[in-house]
Short mmCIF file of C-alpha atoms in Angstrom, two decimals:
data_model
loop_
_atom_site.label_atom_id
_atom_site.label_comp_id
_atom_site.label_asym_id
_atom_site.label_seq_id
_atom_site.Cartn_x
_atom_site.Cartn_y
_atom_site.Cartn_z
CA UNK Z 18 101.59 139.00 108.28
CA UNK Z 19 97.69 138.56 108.79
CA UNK Z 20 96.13 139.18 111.31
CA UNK Z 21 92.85 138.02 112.84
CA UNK Z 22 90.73 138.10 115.76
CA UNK Z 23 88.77 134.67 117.30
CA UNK Z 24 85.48 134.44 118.32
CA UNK Z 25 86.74 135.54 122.19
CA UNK Z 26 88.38 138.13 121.29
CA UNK Z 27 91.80 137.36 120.98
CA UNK Z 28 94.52 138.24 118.39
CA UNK Z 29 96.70 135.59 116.28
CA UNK Z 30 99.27 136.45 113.68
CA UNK Z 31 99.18 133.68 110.73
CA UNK Z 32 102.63 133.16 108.29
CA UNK Z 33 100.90 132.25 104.80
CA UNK Z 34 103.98 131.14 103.71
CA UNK Z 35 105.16 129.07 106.29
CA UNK Z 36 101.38 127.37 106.35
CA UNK Z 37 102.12 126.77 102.23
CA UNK Z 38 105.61 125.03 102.34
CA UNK Z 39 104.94 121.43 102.15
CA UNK Z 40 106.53 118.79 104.83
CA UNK Z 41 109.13 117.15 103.20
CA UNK Z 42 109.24 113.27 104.28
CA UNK Z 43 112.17 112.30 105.99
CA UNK Z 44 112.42 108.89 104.67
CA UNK Z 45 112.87 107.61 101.73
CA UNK Z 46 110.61 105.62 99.25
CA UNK Z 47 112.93 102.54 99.47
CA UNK Z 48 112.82 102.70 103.35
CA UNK Z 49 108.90 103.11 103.06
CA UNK Z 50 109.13 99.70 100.96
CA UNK Z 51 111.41 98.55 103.41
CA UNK Z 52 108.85 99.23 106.38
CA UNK Z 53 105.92 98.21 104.35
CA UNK Z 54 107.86 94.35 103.80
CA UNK Z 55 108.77 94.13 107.80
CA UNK Z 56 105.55 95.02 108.42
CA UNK Z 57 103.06 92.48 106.11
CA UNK Z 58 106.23 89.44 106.64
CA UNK Z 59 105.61 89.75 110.17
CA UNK Z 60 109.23 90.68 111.06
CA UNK Z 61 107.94 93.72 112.99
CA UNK Z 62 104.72 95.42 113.88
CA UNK Z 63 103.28 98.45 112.86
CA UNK Z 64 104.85 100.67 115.91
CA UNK Z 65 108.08 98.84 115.49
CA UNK Z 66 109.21 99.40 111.51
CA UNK Z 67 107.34 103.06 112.11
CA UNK Z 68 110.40 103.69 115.09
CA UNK Z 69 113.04 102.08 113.28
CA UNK Z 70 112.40 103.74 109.75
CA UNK Z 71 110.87 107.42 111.07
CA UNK Z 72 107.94 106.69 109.37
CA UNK Z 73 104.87 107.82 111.11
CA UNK Z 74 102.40 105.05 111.99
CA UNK Z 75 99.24 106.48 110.29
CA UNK Z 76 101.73 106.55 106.86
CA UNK Z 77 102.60 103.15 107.45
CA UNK Z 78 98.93 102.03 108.16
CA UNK Z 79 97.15 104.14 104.95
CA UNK Z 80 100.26 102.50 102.89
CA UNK Z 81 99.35 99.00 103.72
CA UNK Z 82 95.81 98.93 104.47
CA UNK Z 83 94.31 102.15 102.49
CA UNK Z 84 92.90 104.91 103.56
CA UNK Z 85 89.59 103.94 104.17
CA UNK Z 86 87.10 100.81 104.09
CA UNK Z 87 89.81 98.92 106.12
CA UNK Z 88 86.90 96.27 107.22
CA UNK Z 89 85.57 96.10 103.59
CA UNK Z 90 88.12 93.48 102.74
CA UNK Z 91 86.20 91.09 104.90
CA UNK Z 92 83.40 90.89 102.28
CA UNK Z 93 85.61 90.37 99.57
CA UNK Z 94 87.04 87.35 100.96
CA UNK Z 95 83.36 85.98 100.88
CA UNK Z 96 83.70 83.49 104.08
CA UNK Z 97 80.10 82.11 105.41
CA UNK Z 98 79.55 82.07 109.21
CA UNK Z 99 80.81 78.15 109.36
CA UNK Z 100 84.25 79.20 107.69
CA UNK Z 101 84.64 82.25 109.90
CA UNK Z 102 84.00 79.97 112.66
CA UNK Z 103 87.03 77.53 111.36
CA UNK Z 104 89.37 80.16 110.92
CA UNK Z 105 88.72 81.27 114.59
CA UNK Z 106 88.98 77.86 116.10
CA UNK Z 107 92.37 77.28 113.90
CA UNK Z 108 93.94 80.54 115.13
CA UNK Z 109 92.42 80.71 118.68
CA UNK Z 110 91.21 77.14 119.57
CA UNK Z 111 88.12 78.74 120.88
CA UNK Z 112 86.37 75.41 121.41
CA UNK Z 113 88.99 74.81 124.03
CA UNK Z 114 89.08 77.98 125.38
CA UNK Z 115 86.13 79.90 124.02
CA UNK Z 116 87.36 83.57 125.30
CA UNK Z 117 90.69 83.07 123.91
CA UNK Z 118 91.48 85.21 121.13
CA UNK Z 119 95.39 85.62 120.90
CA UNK Z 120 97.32 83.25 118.17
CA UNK Z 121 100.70 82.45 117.27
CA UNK Z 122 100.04 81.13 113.60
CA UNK Z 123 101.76 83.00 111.21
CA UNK Z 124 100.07 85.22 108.41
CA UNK Z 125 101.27 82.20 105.85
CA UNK Z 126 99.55 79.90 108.01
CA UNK Z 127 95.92 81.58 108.01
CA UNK Z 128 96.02 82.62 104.74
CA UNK Z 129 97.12 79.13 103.60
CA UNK Z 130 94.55 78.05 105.78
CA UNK Z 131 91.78 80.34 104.06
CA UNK Z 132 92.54 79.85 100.83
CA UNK Z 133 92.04 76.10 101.01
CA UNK Z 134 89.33 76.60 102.92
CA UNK Z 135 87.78 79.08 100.37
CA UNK Z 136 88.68 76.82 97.68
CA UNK Z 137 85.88 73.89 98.58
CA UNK Z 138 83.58 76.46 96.66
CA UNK Z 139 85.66 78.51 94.52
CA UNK Z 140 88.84 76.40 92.99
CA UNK Z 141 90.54 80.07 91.95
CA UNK Z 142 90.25 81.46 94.88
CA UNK Z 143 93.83 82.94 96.32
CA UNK Z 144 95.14 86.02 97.79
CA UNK Z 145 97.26 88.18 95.69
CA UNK Z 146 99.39 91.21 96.49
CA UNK Z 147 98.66 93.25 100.16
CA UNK Z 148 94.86 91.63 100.10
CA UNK Z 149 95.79 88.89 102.44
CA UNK Z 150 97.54 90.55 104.97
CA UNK Z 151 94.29 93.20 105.02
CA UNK Z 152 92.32 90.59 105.63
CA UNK Z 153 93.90 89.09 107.89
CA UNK Z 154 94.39 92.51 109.74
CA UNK Z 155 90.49 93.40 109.25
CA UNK Z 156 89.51 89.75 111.05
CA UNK Z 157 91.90 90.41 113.70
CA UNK Z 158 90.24 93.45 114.55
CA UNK Z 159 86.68 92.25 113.72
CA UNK Z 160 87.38 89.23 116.42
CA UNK Z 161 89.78 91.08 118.82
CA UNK Z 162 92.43 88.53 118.17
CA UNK Z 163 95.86 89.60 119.48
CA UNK Z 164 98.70 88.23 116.89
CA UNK Z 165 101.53 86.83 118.66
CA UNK Z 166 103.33 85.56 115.64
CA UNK Z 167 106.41 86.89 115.24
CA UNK Z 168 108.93 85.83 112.58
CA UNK Z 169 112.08 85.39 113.67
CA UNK Z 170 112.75 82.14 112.03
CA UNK Z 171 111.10 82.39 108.77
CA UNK Z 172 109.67 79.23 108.46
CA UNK Z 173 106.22 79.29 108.35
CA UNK Z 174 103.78 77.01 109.67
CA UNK Z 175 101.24 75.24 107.51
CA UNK Z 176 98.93 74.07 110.22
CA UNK Z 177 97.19 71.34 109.16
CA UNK Z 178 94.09 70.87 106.98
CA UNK Z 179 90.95 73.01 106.64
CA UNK Z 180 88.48 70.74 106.75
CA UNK Z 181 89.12 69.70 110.70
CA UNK Z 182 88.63 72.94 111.99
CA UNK Z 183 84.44 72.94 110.24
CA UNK Z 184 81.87 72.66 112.45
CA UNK Z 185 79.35 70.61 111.73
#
């Protein structure tokens, strides 16, 4: 045992070894897949798959969105102000109801959405891997839109065509 004294004058006893053993997870790597797919397919939120597989949230969150530069995904996607501006009004129909920011589209839906969008000026664009669902994640929290999609169904909605949604 160590022992040292703080600043106001009081004593402590530190265990070196029991600060060095190392936290052994108590999930697996298939149920951290597991949570990871529930998660980005909608079928449960962050808080949800991190109760129902043990897995802390922050794991689950530095898993599918990184550890840092969460919001830098935003420039990658490379929307102007007018496509922002669609993708708000197809989610939120804020022309309607311009404080509204909650949407039931599904993830398939705005990305779909986006990528057609995107592809007026770049015909490769497309989302591959986790990239869409940090995007959509990073606008969601850029905007302060509150998903309501959940997927209980599976089938996704396409939502119509990009080009309505422009404002000219």
């Amino acid at each position: 045992m160590v022992t040292y004294r703080c600043s106001i004058g009081s004593s402590r006893s530190l265990d070196y070894p029991a600060l060095l053993k190392l936290k052994t997870p108590t999930w697996t790597q298939e149920q951290l897949k597991e949570a990871i797919d529930a998660v980005v397919t909608q079928k449960m939120r962050f808080t949800q798959a991190s109760a129902r597989y043990g897995i802390p949230k922050g794991t689950l969150y530095d898993n599918i969105l990184g550890k840092s530069k969460r919001m830098a995904v935003l420039e990658e996607a490379g929307l102007t102000l007018a496509e922002e501006a669609a993708v708000l009004e197809f989610c939120c129909d804020v022309s309607v109801s311009p404080y509204n920011r909650r949407t039931k589209k599904s993830l398939h839906a705005v990305l779909n959405f986006v990528e057609k969008l995107r592809r007026a000026r770049d015909p490769e664009f497309m989302f591959t891997g986790l990239s869409g669902f940090r995007w959509w994640w990073a606008f969601c929290k850029k905007h302060s839109i509150v998903s309501l999609y959940y997927d209980n169904n599976g089938v996704p909605n396409s939502g119509g065509s990009p080009q309505r949604y422009l404002l000219n």
